[in-house]
XYZ file of C-alpha atoms in Angstrom:
546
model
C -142.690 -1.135 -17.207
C -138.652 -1.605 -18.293
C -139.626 1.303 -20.876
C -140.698 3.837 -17.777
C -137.336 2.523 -16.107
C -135.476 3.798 -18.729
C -136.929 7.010 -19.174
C -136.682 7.867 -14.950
C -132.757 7.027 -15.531
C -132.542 9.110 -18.764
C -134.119 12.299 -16.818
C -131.525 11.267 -13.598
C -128.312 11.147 -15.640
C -129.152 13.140 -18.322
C -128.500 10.843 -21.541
C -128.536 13.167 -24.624
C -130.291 9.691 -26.725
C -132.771 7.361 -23.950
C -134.917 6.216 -26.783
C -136.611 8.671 -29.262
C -135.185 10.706 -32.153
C -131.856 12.517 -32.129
C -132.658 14.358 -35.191
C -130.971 17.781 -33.875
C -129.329 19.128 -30.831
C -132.609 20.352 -29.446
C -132.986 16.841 -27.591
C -130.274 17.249 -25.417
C -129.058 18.143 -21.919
C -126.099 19.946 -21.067
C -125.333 20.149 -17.452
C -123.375 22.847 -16.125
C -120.488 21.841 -14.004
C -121.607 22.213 -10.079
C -120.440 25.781 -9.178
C -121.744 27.377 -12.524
C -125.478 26.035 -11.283
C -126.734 29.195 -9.759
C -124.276 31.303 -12.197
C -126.106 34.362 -13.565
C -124.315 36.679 -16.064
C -120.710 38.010 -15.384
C -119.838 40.974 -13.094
C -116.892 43.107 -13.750
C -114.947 43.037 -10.330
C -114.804 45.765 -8.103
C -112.067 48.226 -8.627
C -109.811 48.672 -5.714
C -109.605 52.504 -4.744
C -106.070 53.293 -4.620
C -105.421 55.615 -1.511
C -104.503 58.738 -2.019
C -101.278 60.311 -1.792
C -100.089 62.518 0.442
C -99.357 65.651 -0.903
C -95.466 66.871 -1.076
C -94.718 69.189 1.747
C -94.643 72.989 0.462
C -91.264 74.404 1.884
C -91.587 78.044 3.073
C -88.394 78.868 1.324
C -86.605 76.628 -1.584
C -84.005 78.149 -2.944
C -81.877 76.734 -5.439
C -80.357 79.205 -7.910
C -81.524 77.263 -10.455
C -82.795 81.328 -12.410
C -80.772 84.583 -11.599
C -83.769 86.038 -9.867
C -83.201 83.389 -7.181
C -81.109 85.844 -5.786
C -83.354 89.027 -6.171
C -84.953 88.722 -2.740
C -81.269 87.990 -0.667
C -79.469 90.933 1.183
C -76.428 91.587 3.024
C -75.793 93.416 5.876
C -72.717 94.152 8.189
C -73.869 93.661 11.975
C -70.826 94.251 13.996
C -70.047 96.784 16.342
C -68.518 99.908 13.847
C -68.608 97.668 10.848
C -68.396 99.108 7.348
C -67.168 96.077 5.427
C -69.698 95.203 1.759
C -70.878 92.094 0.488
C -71.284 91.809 -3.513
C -73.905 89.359 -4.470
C -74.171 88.011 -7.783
C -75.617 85.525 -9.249
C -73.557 82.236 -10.355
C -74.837 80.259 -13.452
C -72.019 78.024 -13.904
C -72.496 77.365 -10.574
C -76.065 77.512 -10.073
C -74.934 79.329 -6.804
C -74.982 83.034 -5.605
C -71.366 84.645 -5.215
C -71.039 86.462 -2.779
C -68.015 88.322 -2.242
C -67.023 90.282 1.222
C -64.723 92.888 1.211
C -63.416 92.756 4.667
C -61.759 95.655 6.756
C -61.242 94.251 10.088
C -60.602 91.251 11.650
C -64.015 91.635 13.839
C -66.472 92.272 11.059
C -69.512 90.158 11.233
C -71.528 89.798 7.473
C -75.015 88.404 7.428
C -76.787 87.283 4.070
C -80.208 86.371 4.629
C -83.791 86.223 2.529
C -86.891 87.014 3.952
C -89.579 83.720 3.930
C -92.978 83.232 2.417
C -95.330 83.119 4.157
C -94.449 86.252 6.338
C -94.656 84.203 9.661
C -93.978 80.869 10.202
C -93.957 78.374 13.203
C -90.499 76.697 12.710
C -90.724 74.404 15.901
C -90.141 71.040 14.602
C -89.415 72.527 11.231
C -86.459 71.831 9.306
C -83.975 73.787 7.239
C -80.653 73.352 4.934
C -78.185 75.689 3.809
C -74.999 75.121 1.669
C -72.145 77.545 1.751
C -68.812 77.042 -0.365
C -65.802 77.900 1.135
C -62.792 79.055 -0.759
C -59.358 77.625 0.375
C -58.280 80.946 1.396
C -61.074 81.186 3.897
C -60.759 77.945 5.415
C -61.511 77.984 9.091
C -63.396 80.896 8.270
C -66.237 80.900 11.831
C -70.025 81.163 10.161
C -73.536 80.365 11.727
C -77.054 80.013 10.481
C -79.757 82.325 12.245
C -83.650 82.904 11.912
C -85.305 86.176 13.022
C -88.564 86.522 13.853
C -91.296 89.114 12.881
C -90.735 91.464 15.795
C -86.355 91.367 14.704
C -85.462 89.254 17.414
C -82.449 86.887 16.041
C -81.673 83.226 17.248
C -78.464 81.863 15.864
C -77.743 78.294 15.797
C -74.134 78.166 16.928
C -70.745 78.758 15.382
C -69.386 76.343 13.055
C -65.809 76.767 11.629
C -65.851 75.901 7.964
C -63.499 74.143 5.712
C -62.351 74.432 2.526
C -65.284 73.431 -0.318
C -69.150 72.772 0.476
C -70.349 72.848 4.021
C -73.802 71.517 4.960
C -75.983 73.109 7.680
C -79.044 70.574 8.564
C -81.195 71.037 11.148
C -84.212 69.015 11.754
C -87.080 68.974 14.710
C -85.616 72.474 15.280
C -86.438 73.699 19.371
C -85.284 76.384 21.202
C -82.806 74.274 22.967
C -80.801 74.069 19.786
C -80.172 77.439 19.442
C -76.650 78.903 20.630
C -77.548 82.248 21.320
C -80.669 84.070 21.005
C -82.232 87.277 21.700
C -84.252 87.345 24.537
C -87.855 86.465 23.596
C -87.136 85.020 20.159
C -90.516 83.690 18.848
C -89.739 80.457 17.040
C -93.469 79.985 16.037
C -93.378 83.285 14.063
C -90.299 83.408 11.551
C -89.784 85.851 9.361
C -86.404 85.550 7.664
C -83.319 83.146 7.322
C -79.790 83.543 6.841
C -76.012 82.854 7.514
C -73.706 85.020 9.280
C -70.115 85.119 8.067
C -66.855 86.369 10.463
C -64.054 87.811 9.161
C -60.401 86.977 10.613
C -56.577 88.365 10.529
C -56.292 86.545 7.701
C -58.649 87.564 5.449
C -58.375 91.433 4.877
C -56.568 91.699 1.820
C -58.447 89.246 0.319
C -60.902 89.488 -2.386
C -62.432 85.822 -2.705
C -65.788 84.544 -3.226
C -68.030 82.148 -1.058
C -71.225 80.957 -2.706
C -74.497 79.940 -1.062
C -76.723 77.525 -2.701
C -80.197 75.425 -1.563
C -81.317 77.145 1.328
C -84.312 75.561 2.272
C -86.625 76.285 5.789
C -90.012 73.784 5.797
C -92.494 72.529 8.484
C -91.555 68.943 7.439
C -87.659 67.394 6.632
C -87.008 67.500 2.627
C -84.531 65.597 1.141
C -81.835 67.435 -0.565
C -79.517 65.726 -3.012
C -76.137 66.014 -1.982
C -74.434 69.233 -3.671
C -71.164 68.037 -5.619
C -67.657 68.360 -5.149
C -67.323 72.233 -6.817
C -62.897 71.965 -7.981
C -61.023 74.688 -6.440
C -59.134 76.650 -8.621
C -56.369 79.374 -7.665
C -55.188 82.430 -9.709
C -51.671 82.429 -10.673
C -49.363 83.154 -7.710
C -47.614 86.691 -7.927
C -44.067 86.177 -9.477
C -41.324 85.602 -6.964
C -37.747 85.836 -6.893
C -37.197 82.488 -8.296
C -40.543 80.590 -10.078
C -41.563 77.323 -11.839
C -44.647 77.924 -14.188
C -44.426 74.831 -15.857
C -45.835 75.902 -18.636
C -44.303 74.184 -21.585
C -42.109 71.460 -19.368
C -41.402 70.247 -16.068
C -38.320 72.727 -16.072
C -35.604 70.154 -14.934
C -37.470 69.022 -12.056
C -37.890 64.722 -11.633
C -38.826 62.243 -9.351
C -36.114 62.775 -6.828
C -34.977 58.690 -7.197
C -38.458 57.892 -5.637
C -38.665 54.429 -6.293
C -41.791 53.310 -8.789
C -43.050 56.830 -9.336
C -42.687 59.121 -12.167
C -42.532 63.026 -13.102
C -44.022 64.048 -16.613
C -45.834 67.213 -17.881
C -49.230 67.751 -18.923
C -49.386 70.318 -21.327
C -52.989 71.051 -21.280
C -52.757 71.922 -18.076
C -49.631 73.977 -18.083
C -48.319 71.324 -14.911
C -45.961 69.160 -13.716
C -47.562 65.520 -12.856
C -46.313 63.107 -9.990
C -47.507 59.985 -11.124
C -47.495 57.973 -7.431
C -46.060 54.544 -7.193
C -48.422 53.841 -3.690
C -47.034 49.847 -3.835
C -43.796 50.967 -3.308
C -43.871 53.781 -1.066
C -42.745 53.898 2.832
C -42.282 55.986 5.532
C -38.407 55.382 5.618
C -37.791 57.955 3.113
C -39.444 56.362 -0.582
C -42.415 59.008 -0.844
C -43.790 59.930 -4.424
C -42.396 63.300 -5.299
C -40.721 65.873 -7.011
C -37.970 68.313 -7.044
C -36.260 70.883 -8.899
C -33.004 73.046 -9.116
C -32.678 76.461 -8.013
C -30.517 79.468 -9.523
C -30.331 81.000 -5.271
C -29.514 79.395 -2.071
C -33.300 79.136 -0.653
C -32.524 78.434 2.819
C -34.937 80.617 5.441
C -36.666 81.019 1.644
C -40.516 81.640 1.743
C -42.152 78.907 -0.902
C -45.431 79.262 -2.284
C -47.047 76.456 -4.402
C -50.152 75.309 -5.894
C -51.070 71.619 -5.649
C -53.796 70.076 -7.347
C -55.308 67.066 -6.467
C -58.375 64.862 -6.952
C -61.540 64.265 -4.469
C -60.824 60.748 -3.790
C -56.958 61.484 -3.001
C -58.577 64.101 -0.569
C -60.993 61.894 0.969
C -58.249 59.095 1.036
C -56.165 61.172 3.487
C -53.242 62.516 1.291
C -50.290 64.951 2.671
C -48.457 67.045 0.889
C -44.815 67.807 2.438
C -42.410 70.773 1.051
C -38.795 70.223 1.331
C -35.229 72.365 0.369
C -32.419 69.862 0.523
C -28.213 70.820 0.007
C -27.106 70.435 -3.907
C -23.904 68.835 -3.005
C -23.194 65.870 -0.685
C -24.094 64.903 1.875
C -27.438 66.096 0.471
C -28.909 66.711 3.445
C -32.387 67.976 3.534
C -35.121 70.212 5.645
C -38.991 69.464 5.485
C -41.996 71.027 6.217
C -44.744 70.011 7.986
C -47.161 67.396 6.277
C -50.593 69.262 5.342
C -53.370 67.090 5.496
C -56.448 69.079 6.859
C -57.929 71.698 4.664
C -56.905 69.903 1.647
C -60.171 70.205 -1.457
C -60.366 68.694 -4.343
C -59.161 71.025 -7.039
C -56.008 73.602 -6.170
C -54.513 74.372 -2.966
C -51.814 76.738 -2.058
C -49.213 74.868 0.476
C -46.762 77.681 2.074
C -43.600 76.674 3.110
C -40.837 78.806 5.323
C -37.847 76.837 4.871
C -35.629 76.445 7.942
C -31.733 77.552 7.273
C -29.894 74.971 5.484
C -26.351 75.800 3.926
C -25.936 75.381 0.062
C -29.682 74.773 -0.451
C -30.083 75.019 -3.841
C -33.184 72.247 -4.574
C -36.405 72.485 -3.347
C -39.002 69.535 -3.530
C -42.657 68.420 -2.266
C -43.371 65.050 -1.316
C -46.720 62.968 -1.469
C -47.763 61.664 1.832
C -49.316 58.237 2.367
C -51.231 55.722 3.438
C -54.327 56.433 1.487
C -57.631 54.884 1.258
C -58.743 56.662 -1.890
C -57.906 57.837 -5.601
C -54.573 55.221 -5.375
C -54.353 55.534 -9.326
C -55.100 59.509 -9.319
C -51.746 61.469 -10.326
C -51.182 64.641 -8.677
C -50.500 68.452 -10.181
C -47.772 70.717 -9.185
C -49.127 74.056 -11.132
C -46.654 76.737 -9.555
C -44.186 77.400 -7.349
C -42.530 80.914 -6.129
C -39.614 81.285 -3.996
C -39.577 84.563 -1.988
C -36.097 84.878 -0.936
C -34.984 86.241 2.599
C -32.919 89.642 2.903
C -28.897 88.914 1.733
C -30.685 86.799 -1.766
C -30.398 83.277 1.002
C -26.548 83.833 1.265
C -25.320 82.050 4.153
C -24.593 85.058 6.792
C -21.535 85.323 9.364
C -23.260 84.533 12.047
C -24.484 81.244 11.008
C -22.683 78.421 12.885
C -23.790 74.683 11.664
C -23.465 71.969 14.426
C -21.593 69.100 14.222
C -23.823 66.044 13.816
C -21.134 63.372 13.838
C -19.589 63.822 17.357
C -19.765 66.068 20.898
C -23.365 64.788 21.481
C -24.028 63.124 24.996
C -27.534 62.382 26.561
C -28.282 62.511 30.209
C -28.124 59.491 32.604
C -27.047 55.803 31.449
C -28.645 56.498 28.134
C -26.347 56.522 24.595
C -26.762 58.483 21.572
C -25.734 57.141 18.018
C -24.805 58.398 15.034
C -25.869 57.581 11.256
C -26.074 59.236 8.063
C -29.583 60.486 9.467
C -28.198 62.176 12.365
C -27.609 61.653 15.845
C -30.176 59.818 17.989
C -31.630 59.058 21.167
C -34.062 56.588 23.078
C -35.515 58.369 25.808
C -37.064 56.368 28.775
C -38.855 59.300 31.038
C -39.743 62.771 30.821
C -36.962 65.261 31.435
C -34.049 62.411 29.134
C -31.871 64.909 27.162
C -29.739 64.877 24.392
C -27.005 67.583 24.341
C -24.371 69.422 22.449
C -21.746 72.098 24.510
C -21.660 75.128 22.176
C -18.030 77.518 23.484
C -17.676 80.637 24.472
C -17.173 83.550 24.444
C -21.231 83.810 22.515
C -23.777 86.028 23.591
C -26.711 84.098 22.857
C -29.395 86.823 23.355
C -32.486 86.951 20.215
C -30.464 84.189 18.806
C -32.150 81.225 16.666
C -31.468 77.911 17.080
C -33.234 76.197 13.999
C -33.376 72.087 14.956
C -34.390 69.389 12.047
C -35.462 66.675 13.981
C -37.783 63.388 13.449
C -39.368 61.130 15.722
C -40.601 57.694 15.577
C -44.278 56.417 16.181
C -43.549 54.795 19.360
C -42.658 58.292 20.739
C -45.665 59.872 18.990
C -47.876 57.017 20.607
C -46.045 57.675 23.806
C -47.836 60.884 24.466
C -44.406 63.106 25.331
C -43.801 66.493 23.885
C -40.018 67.476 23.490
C -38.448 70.458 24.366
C -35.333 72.472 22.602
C -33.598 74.465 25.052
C -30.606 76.321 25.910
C -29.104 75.984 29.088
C -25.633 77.974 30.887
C -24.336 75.782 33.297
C -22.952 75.997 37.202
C -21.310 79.517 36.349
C -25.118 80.829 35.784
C -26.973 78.657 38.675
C -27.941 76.562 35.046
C -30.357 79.405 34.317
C -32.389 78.263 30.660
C -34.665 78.676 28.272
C -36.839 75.851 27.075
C -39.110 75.899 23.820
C -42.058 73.788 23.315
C -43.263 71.395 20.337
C -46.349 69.650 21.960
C -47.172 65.788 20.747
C -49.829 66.836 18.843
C -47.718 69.170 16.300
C -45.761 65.718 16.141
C -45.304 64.167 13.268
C -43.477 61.250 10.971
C -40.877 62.584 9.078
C -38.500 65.528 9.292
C -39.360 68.590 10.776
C -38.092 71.971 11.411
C -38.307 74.101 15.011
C -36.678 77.292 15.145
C -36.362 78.276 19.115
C -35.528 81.488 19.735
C -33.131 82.707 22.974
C -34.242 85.751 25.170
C -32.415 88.386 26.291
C -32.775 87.070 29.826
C -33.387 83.949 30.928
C -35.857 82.313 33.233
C -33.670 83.139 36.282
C -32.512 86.315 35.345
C -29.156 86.152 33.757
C -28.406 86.934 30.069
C -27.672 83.660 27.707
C -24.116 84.866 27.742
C -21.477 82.152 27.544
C -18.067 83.029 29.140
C -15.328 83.166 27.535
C -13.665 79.625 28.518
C -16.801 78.311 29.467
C -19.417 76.080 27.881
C -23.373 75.979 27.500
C -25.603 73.172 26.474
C -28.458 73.179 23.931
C -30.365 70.350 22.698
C -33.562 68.674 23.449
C -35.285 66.869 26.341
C -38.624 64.636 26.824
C -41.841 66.231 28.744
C -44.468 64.083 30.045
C -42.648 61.333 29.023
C -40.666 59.326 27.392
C -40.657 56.508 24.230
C -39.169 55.397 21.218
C -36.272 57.338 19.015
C -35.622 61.217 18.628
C -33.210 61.736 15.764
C -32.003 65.265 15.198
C -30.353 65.713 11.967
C -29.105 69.055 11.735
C -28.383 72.624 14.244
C -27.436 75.881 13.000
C -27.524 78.646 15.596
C -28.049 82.261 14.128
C -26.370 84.888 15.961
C -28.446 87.983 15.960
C -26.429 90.886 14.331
């Protein structure tokens, strides 16, 4: 009985040796562990389908210049009223652009380059399309406009767009009607035919013979994303050769840093410049400005200066100025600036103009970099050229040139003070119509005369919103008949600036700016919609016309 015992526990639990032989492994019992009991063979696993993806959207037109047959299909046509101006197109491969190159003859000519699209028609309504078109700094502010025309020539143009200087970007996505500026009446947006740009010429631009370039222009049911087209570096022909000129060439031609405190002049003869390394730590607004300046052989006052400045994106982009100035070669050294260019500035060459104002013994002539920036701190700038056209008389001072005196005869109207320093005579005006005058003798006769003012104002008067007003003015004699001039607060700026007002034959109330012999007239300045902060003028000089 014990015997059968053991044998029911040795089937129960599986003993591999309950009694009888172990001879081999045939006698035994392997269990599987519990979730293996019902285990049949293995099964590969089920692959996962992988969904599919989408394919990419086929644009109707993608063109990117990348071959010079890109531009095979592209045409350009004059549209405006009595227009004969050509277009040159041309291929770019530097570039990977297409030139194109109007040749203007009036200021109202209207250009449009365009392609045809493929297929024939398409529905652009809540399509999308892209367009890049280079400016040239000589075209800047030039008015252009993308259009699509449909397959029965109707035209719907998106809406002008004034350009600047380098790359401009026309996007348009989930395009509708409503978007468009003008179009002709019926203009089928579901059955587009062609795309293009139009391009306007301007007063400005007829003896000119630069090039624009167009590059990715794109139309497609869907948006596409287009990588962003780089920074292209302007660069500028040689300026014609003036009366006086600084190529730079082989040195930087006696110019320096104009005791600028922390920055430096050198020469980089690679690229035939003069450098202004910029000391930004040290620079202000009182005066300490990186620049430079050089001697002239000819008085350059009421000079024309032309110069090429080249700078870098991130100075761009970082807000730079750039600020011309003449300034006296003898004590007291006093000095006339132009205005501070900031817009319109690309990264590569620009041409600054300058008409200096009339300034006696002006014999230097300088340009200033204008701060604070944001950007391209450690980036030098390049002073390539500069040309000095001189006025008629080689800038010698003429006879009828009288220079105010800035140290005394100044008074300003009410209980208000002026002051003098070695910047000039000042003011603090409280309310709009506060004056600051000088009382210029007769006998003058005044009429077509130009007053030329160097002036500077502070930020608080800036901020104030005022504008400020030169003027001439005869006094009880004349009923105080005038003439007032205009710079408006948003022509304001820090820093010196020049305003040249010029004097009428006859005044506002009738009489001619004729100051008796005996008698006295006042000219100076006065506040117009109010009235903050300091007015300094630093220098007069009234020009008798001949």
């Amino acid at each position: 009985m014990l015997q059968k015992f053991m044998i029911a526990l040795c089937a129960v639990f599986a003993l591999s040796a309950c009694g009888g032989d172990d001879q081999d492994d045939q006698s035994r019992i392997v269990l599987n562990p519990p979730e293996d009991l019902n285990a049949g063979e293995d099964e590969e696993p089920e692959e996962e389908e992988e969904p599919e993806e989408e394919p990419p959207v086929e644009p109707w037109v993608s063109v990117t210049f990348d071959a010079e047959t890109d531009i095979d299909s592209w045409e350009a046509v004059c549209v405006s009223a009595e227009c004969n101006a050509t277009t040159t197109l041309a291929y770019n491969a530097d570039a990977q652009a297409m030139d194109v190159t109007p040749d203007w003859l009036t200021a109202g000519d209207e250009i449009e380059v365009s392609t045809p699209i493929d297929p024939e028609i398409a529905d652009l309504s809540g399509g999308f399309a892209h367009l890049n078109l280079f400016v040239p700094v000589s075209h800047s502010g030039m008015i252009a406009q993308v259009f699509f025309q449909d397959a029965s020539d109707r035209k719907g143009y998106i809406g002008y767009t004034t350009t600047t200087a380098g790359w401009n970007t026309f996007y348009l996505e989930s395009i509708a009607l409503e978007d468009f500026g003008f179009a002709n009446e019926g203009f089928d947006l579901t059955a587009i035919n062609r795309m293009g740009v139009q391009i306007q010429s301007a007063e400005g631009f007829l003896d000119l013979n630069d090039t624009l370039h167009i590059d990715d222009a794109i139309i497609s049911s869907e948006a596409i994303t287009v990588e962003e087209k780089p920074v292209m570096p302007v660069t500028l022909e040689p300026l014609a050769t003036g009366d006086e000129s600084f190529t730079f060439d082989s040195d930087v031609q006696g110019w320096s840093n104009d005791g600028s405190a922390g920055s430096a002049v050198s020469h980089d003869a690679d690229a035939g410049a003069l450098v202004i390394t910029p000391d930004w730590d040290n620079a202000d607004e009182g005066g300490n400005r990186p620049k430079a300046m050089g001697i002239t052989t000819n008085v350059i006052s009421n000079a024309t200066v032309r110069m090429i400045v080249t700078l870098t994106e991130a100075q761009v982009e970082g807000g730079i100025g750039v600020q011309p100035y003449i300034q006296q070669n003898a004590d007291p050294f006093n000095q006339v600036f132009g205005s501070i260019t900031t817009t319109g500035l690309v990264a590569g060459d620009n041409l600054i103009t300058y008409e200096a104002g009339e300034l006696e013994n002006a014999m230097r002539i300088g340009v200033q970099l204008v701060g604070p920036i944001t950007g391209g701190e450690a980036d030098v700038a390049l002073i390539k050229q500069v040309e000095i056209d001189l006025p008629e008389g080689n800038g010698e001072e003429t006879n009828s040139g009288i220079t105010v005196d800035m140290t005394s005869g100044w008074r300003a109207s009410g209980d208000l003070t002026v002051s003098y320093s070695e910047a000039g005579v000042s003011y603090q005006p409280e309310a709009a119509s506060d004056q600051m005058v000088f009382d210029p003798a007769g006998p003058a006769d005044y009429a077509g005369a130009d007053i030329v003012f160097t002036y500077e104002v502070d930020q608080a008067f800036i901020d104030s919103g005022a504008n400020l007003q030169p003027f001439f003015q005869l006094k009880d004699y004349a009923s105080w008949d005038y003439h007032f001039c205009w710079i408006g607060n948003g022509d304001l700026a820090l820093g010196e600036q020049t305003f040249t007002c010029t004097i009428p034959a006859t005044l506002e109330n009738g009489n001619a700016p004729t100051i008796p012999d005996g008698q006295t007239a006042q000219v100076g300045v006065q506040t117009n919609g109010g009235g903050a902060g300091t007015v300094t003028i630093s220098s007069v000089t009234i020009n008798l016309a001949e």
